[in-house]
Short mmCIF file of C-alpha atoms in Angstrom, two decimals:
data_model
loop_
_atom_site.label_atom_id
_atom_site.label_comp_id
_atom_site.label_asym_id
_atom_site.label_seq_id
_atom_site.Cartn_x
_atom_site.Cartn_y
_atom_site.Cartn_z
CA MET R 75 23.85 10.11 9.58
CA VAL R 76 21.42 7.78 7.78
CA SER R 77 23.50 5.79 4.85
CA HIS R 78 22.16 5.75 1.19
CA GLU R 79 21.51 2.05 1.87
CA SER R 80 19.32 2.53 5.14
CA ARG R 81 17.25 4.76 3.20
CA HIS R 82 16.07 2.10 0.81
CA VAL R 83 15.50 -0.66 2.89
CA PRO R 84 11.60 -1.99 1.80
CA GLU R 85 9.38 -1.29 4.30
CA ALA R 86 5.86 -2.63 5.00
CA PHE R 87 3.21 -1.17 6.74
CA PRO R 88 0.38 -3.23 8.70
CA PRO R 89 -3.34 -3.06 7.24
CA LYS R 90 -4.54 0.48 7.65
CA ARG R 91 -6.91 3.18 5.99
CA LEU R 92 -6.01 4.01 2.25
CA VAL R 93 -6.09 7.84 3.31
CA ASP R 94 -3.56 7.04 5.98
CA PHE R 95 -1.19 5.40 3.28
CA ILE R 96 -1.36 8.38 1.37
CA GLU R 97 -1.08 11.09 3.80
CA TYR R 98 2.30 8.94 4.94
CA ILE R 99 3.30 9.41 1.62
CA PHE R 100 2.72 12.82 1.39
CA GLN R 101 4.71 13.69 4.27
CA GLN R 102 7.91 11.61 3.13
CA ASN R 103 8.40 14.82 0.97
CA ALA R 104 9.79 12.55 -1.91
CA PRO R 105 11.17 13.84 -5.15
CA GLN R 106 9.12 11.40 -7.04
CA THR R 107 6.67 8.87 -6.25
CA THR R 108 5.36 5.70 -8.00
CA LEU R 109 2.06 4.84 -6.26
CA ILE R 110 0.79 1.34 -7.46
CA VAL R 111 -2.83 0.73 -6.54
CA CYS R 112 -3.51 -2.91 -6.77
CA SER R 113 -7.05 -2.58 -8.02
CA SER R 114 -9.38 -0.74 -10.43
CA ARG R 115 -9.28 2.91 -10.60
CA GLU R 116 -12.96 2.55 -9.78
CA ALA R 117 -12.13 0.29 -6.56
CA PHE R 118 -9.21 2.68 -5.65
CA LEU R 119 -11.77 5.91 -5.81
CA LYS R 120 -14.33 3.52 -3.83
CA ASP R 121 -11.99 2.77 -1.22
CA LEU R 122 -10.70 6.23 -0.61
CA ARG R 123 -14.07 7.64 -0.22
CA VAL R 124 -15.02 5.20 2.42
CA SER R 125 -11.37 4.79 4.19
CA THR R 126 -12.80 7.81 6.41
CA ASN R 127 -16.06 6.42 7.47
CA ASN R 128 -14.90 4.94 10.68
CA PRO R 129 -16.95 5.34 13.77
CA GLY R 130 -15.53 7.44 16.17
CA THR R 131 -13.29 9.26 13.90
CA ASN R 132 -13.52 13.11 14.36
CA THR R 133 -15.36 14.30 11.24
CA SER R 134 -13.58 17.27 10.39
CA PHE R 135 -10.16 15.78 10.78
CA ALA R 136 -11.27 12.80 8.64
CA GLN R 137 -12.64 15.21 5.87
CA ALA R 138 -9.53 17.19 5.79
CA LEU R 139 -7.06 14.08 5.40
CA LEU R 140 -9.39 13.08 2.55
CA ALA R 141 -9.47 16.29 1.00
CA ARG R 142 -5.55 16.44 1.21
CA ALA R 143 -5.14 13.12 0.00
CA ILE R 144 -7.28 13.90 -3.32
CA HIS R 145 -5.57 17.34 -3.59
CA PHE R 146 -2.10 15.57 -3.57
CA LEU R 147 -2.89 12.76 -6.15
CA VAL R 148 -4.60 14.98 -8.49
CA THR R 149 -2.30 18.15 -8.69
CA SER R 150 1.10 16.94 -7.46
CA ARG R 151 3.75 16.83 -10.08
CA THR R 152 5.80 14.25 -8.57
CA VAL R 153 3.37 11.59 -8.27
CA THR R 154 2.66 9.20 -10.91
CA VAL R 155 -0.36 6.75 -10.11
CA ALA R 156 -0.71 3.38 -11.78
CA PHE R 157 -3.66 0.87 -11.63
CA THR R 158 -2.63 -3.06 -11.82
CA PRO R 159 -6.05 -4.72 -11.21
CA SER R 160 -4.44 -8.34 -11.58
CA ILE R 161 -1.38 -10.19 -10.40
CA SER R 162 -0.12 -10.29 -13.96
CA HIS R 163 -0.78 -6.31 -14.61
CA LEU R 164 1.01 -5.71 -11.41
CA ARG R 165 4.19 -8.03 -12.60
CA ALA R 166 4.21 -6.82 -16.07
CA TYR R 167 4.16 -2.56 -14.54
CA LEU R 168 7.19 -3.94 -12.59
CA ALA R 169 9.04 -5.25 -15.24
CA SER R 170 8.58 -2.37 -17.60
CA HIS R 171 9.42 -0.07 -14.59
CA ARG R 172 12.56 -2.24 -13.79
CA ARG R 173 13.70 -1.67 -17.51
CA ILE R 174 13.25 1.85 -18.00
CA GLY R 175 14.43 3.02 -14.30
CA HIS R 176 13.77 6.41 -13.25
CA PRO R 177 14.75 9.92 -14.69
CA VAL R 178 15.20 11.16 -11.60
CA SER R 179 16.89 8.54 -9.36
CA ASN R 180 20.31 9.88 -9.06
CA VAL R 181 21.68 9.87 -5.54
CA THR R 182 22.36 13.93 -5.80
CA ASP R 183 18.88 14.28 -5.90
CA PHE R 184 18.18 13.14 -2.32
CA GLN R 185 21.48 13.21 -0.48
CA LYS R 186 20.59 16.82 0.88
CA PRO R 187 19.95 16.94 4.60
CA GLY R 188 16.10 16.39 5.38
CA SER R 189 15.14 15.59 1.64
CA GLY R 190 13.20 12.56 0.86
CA VAL R 191 14.05 9.78 -1.14
CA PRO R 192 12.08 8.56 -4.63
CA LEU R 193 9.47 6.27 -3.25
CA MET R 194 7.74 3.13 -5.32
CA ALA R 195 4.51 2.59 -3.21
CA ILE R 196 2.03 -0.64 -3.66
CA PHE R 197 -1.04 -0.51 -2.08
CA CYS R 198 -2.85 -3.94 -1.60
CA LEU R 199 -0.26 -6.30 -2.77
CA ILE R 200 -1.55 -8.99 -0.77
CA GLU R 201 -5.16 -8.86 -1.10
CA LEU R 202 -4.57 -8.74 -4.65
CA HIS R 203 -3.29 -12.47 -4.39
CA ARG R 204 -6.58 -13.63 -2.86
CA SER R 205 -8.98 -15.54 -5.04
CA THR R 206 -6.08 -16.77 -6.94
CA SER R 207 -4.31 -19.84 -7.06
CA GLU R 208 -0.99 -17.57 -5.87
CA PHE R 209 -2.47 -16.91 -2.56
CA SER R 210 0.59 -18.53 -0.84
CA ALA R 211 3.78 -17.64 0.08
CA GLN R 212 5.12 -18.82 -3.45
CA GLY R 213 2.98 -16.32 -4.78
CA PHE R 214 3.70 -13.60 -2.49
CA SER R 215 7.22 -14.06 -2.81
CA ARG R 216 7.36 -14.09 -6.60
CA THR R 217 5.52 -10.68 -6.27
CA LEU R 218 7.67 -9.18 -3.60
CA ALA R 219 11.02 -10.35 -5.33
CA ALA R 220 9.59 -8.51 -8.54
CA ALA R 221 8.74 -5.17 -6.56
CA VAL R 222 12.37 -5.26 -4.66
CA GLU R 223 14.34 -5.70 -7.74
CA ALA R 224 12.23 -2.97 -9.71
CA ALA R 225 12.70 -0.29 -6.76
CA SER R 226 16.50 -1.22 -6.36
CA ALA R 227 17.05 -1.05 -10.18
CA ALA R 228 15.08 2.50 -9.98
CA ARG R 229 16.93 3.66 -7.00
CA MET R 230 13.81 3.83 -5.24
CA LYS R 231 12.37 2.96 -1.43
CA LEU R 232 9.41 0.30 -1.67
CA ILE R 233 6.69 0.54 0.82
CA ILE R 234 4.10 -1.65 0.94
CA ALA R 235 0.37 -1.47 2.39
CA ASP R 236 -2.47 -3.29 2.50
CA ASP R 237 -6.39 -1.98 3.08
CA PRO R 238 -8.01 -3.82 6.32
CA ILE R 239 -11.19 -3.26 4.46
CA PRO R 240 -10.80 -4.33 0.98
CA SER R 241 -13.51 -2.95 -1.44
CA SER R 242 -15.32 -5.98 -2.19
CA GLU R 243 -15.93 -6.21 1.72
CA LEU R 244 -17.78 -2.91 1.68
CA ASN R 245 -21.32 -2.16 0.82
CA ASP R 246 -22.33 1.02 -0.90
CA GLU R 247 -22.47 3.03 2.24
CA GLY R 248 -19.01 2.27 3.29
CA MET R 249 -20.21 -0.03 6.19
CA ASP R 250 -18.15 -3.55 6.80
CA MET R 251 -19.73 -6.51 5.41
CA PRO R 252 -18.95 -9.98 7.41
CA THR R 253 -15.37 -11.31 6.80
CA ASP R 254 -13.56 -14.40 7.70
CA GLY R 255 -12.01 -12.76 10.77
CA PRO R 256 -10.91 -9.66 12.56
CA LEU R 257 -9.29 -7.19 10.00
CA GLU R 258 -6.40 -6.54 12.52
CA ASP R 259 -5.40 -10.27 12.30
CA ARG R 260 -5.07 -10.18 8.45
CA TRP R 261 -1.15 -10.47 8.79
CA ASN R 262 -1.69 -13.38 10.91
CA GLU R 263 -3.45 -15.22 8.44
CA GLN R 264 -2.14 -18.44 7.53
CA VAL R 265 -1.42 -19.33 4.02
CA PRO R 266 -0.17 -22.53 2.12
CA VAL R 267 3.77 -22.61 1.26
CA LEU R 268 2.77 -23.49 -2.44
CA ASN R 269 0.55 -22.30 -5.25
CA GLY R 270 -2.53 -24.25 -5.74
CA SER R 271 -2.88 -25.57 -2.57
CA VAL R 272 -6.45 -26.53 -1.81
CA ARG R 273 -8.58 -25.91 1.53
CA VAL R 274 -9.83 -29.03 3.40
CA ALA R 275 -12.46 -29.44 6.30
CA GLY R 276 -15.31 -27.29 4.62
CA ASP R 277 -16.34 -24.01 6.16
CA ASN R 278 -13.34 -24.32 8.73
CA ARG R 279 -11.14 -23.06 5.72
CA ILE R 280 -7.89 -25.06 6.74
CA TRP R 281 -5.33 -25.33 4.15
CA ALA R 282 -3.93 -28.59 3.25
CA GLY R 283 -0.14 -29.04 3.67
CA LYS R 284 2.35 -26.39 5.59
CA THR R 285 1.11 -23.09 6.21
CA VAL R 286 2.87 -19.85 7.12
CA LYS R 287 1.70 -16.49 8.65
CA VAL R 288 1.39 -13.50 5.94
CA GLY R 289 3.40 -11.31 8.40
CA ARG R 290 6.43 -13.54 8.10
CA ILE R 291 6.58 -13.73 4.35
CA LEU R 292 6.62 -9.98 4.61
CA ALA R 293 9.23 -9.93 7.14
CA LYS R 294 11.54 -11.68 4.80
CA TRP R 295 11.37 -9.11 2.15
CA CYS R 296 10.66 -5.90 4.14
CA LYS R 297 11.44 -4.01 7.32
CA ILE R 298 8.13 -3.98 9.55
CA CYS R 299 7.07 -0.54 10.42
CA LYS R 300 4.27 1.34 11.99
CA TYR R 301 2.68 4.48 10.76
CA PRO R 302 3.35 7.62 12.95
CA ARG R 303 0.33 8.96 14.77
CA LEU R 304 -1.38 11.58 13.25
CA SER R 305 -2.93 14.56 15.30
CA SER R 306 -6.08 16.24 14.50
CA ASN R 307 -3.97 19.39 14.19
CA ASP R 308 -2.48 17.75 10.85
CA GLY R 309 -5.90 17.63 9.31
CA GLU R 310 -6.63 21.31 10.21
CA ASP R 311 -3.47 22.17 8.71
CA ALA R 312 -4.77 20.50 5.45
CA SER R 313 -8.03 21.87 5.29
CA SER R 314 -6.73 25.12 3.50
CA GLN R 315 -4.54 23.38 1.22
CA ALA R 316 -7.21 20.87 -0.15
CA GLU R 317 -9.82 23.08 -0.25
CA GLY R 318 -12.21 22.71 -3.11
CA SER R 319 -10.88 19.11 -4.00
CA LYS R 320 -13.35 16.44 -5.03
CA ILE R 321 -13.72 13.19 -6.59
CA SER R 322 -15.34 12.94 -10.02
#
């Protein structure tokens, strides 16, 4: 039997397409979900559009997943979507969420066998810190601590994921633009321990002082997980549910 505590261990998922993250949330059957998107609404919609434009992806499957994601976000009565385009916005939202709590987070609401637990899902938390003085272990840890505390106070399960291709690295057609390194290695990126660190060695982008991998920082706060594999049948089953859904 799964204990109440184990069902609320914070989880972090490796960089994956936005549509896959939403699909994962959809499959959790949570009685209530708070989806915190660390970008503007416009950037989120752009990422959602292009997240299925991967070479080699079955087109009908990708379109069905996209349609179901839109349908889920637009029509669900159990999902609240918040946009926090800056670190200060995110931390303020988490602080307010922590104070208010959550009306459906009663243990009796989700202890029935097979039922989900309330979720707090944060997308692109790590990427939100890039290009700021808090792109560091210290900055990440401060934000992660606030997220863990807010989820715990609201008795929700925290899940975190980042997009492997941030909207700032996409052109209008959704094609990849040059980046500093392989997108799959984003969690292997070295960041400084302290805020306000500076880069040295010019174009080599080496940090001065001690550094640590992004993945190791996340592992201190969350259980590192993998997405369950989706089959094309999942997408086919979704198409009838999401028919007619659009992004305006």
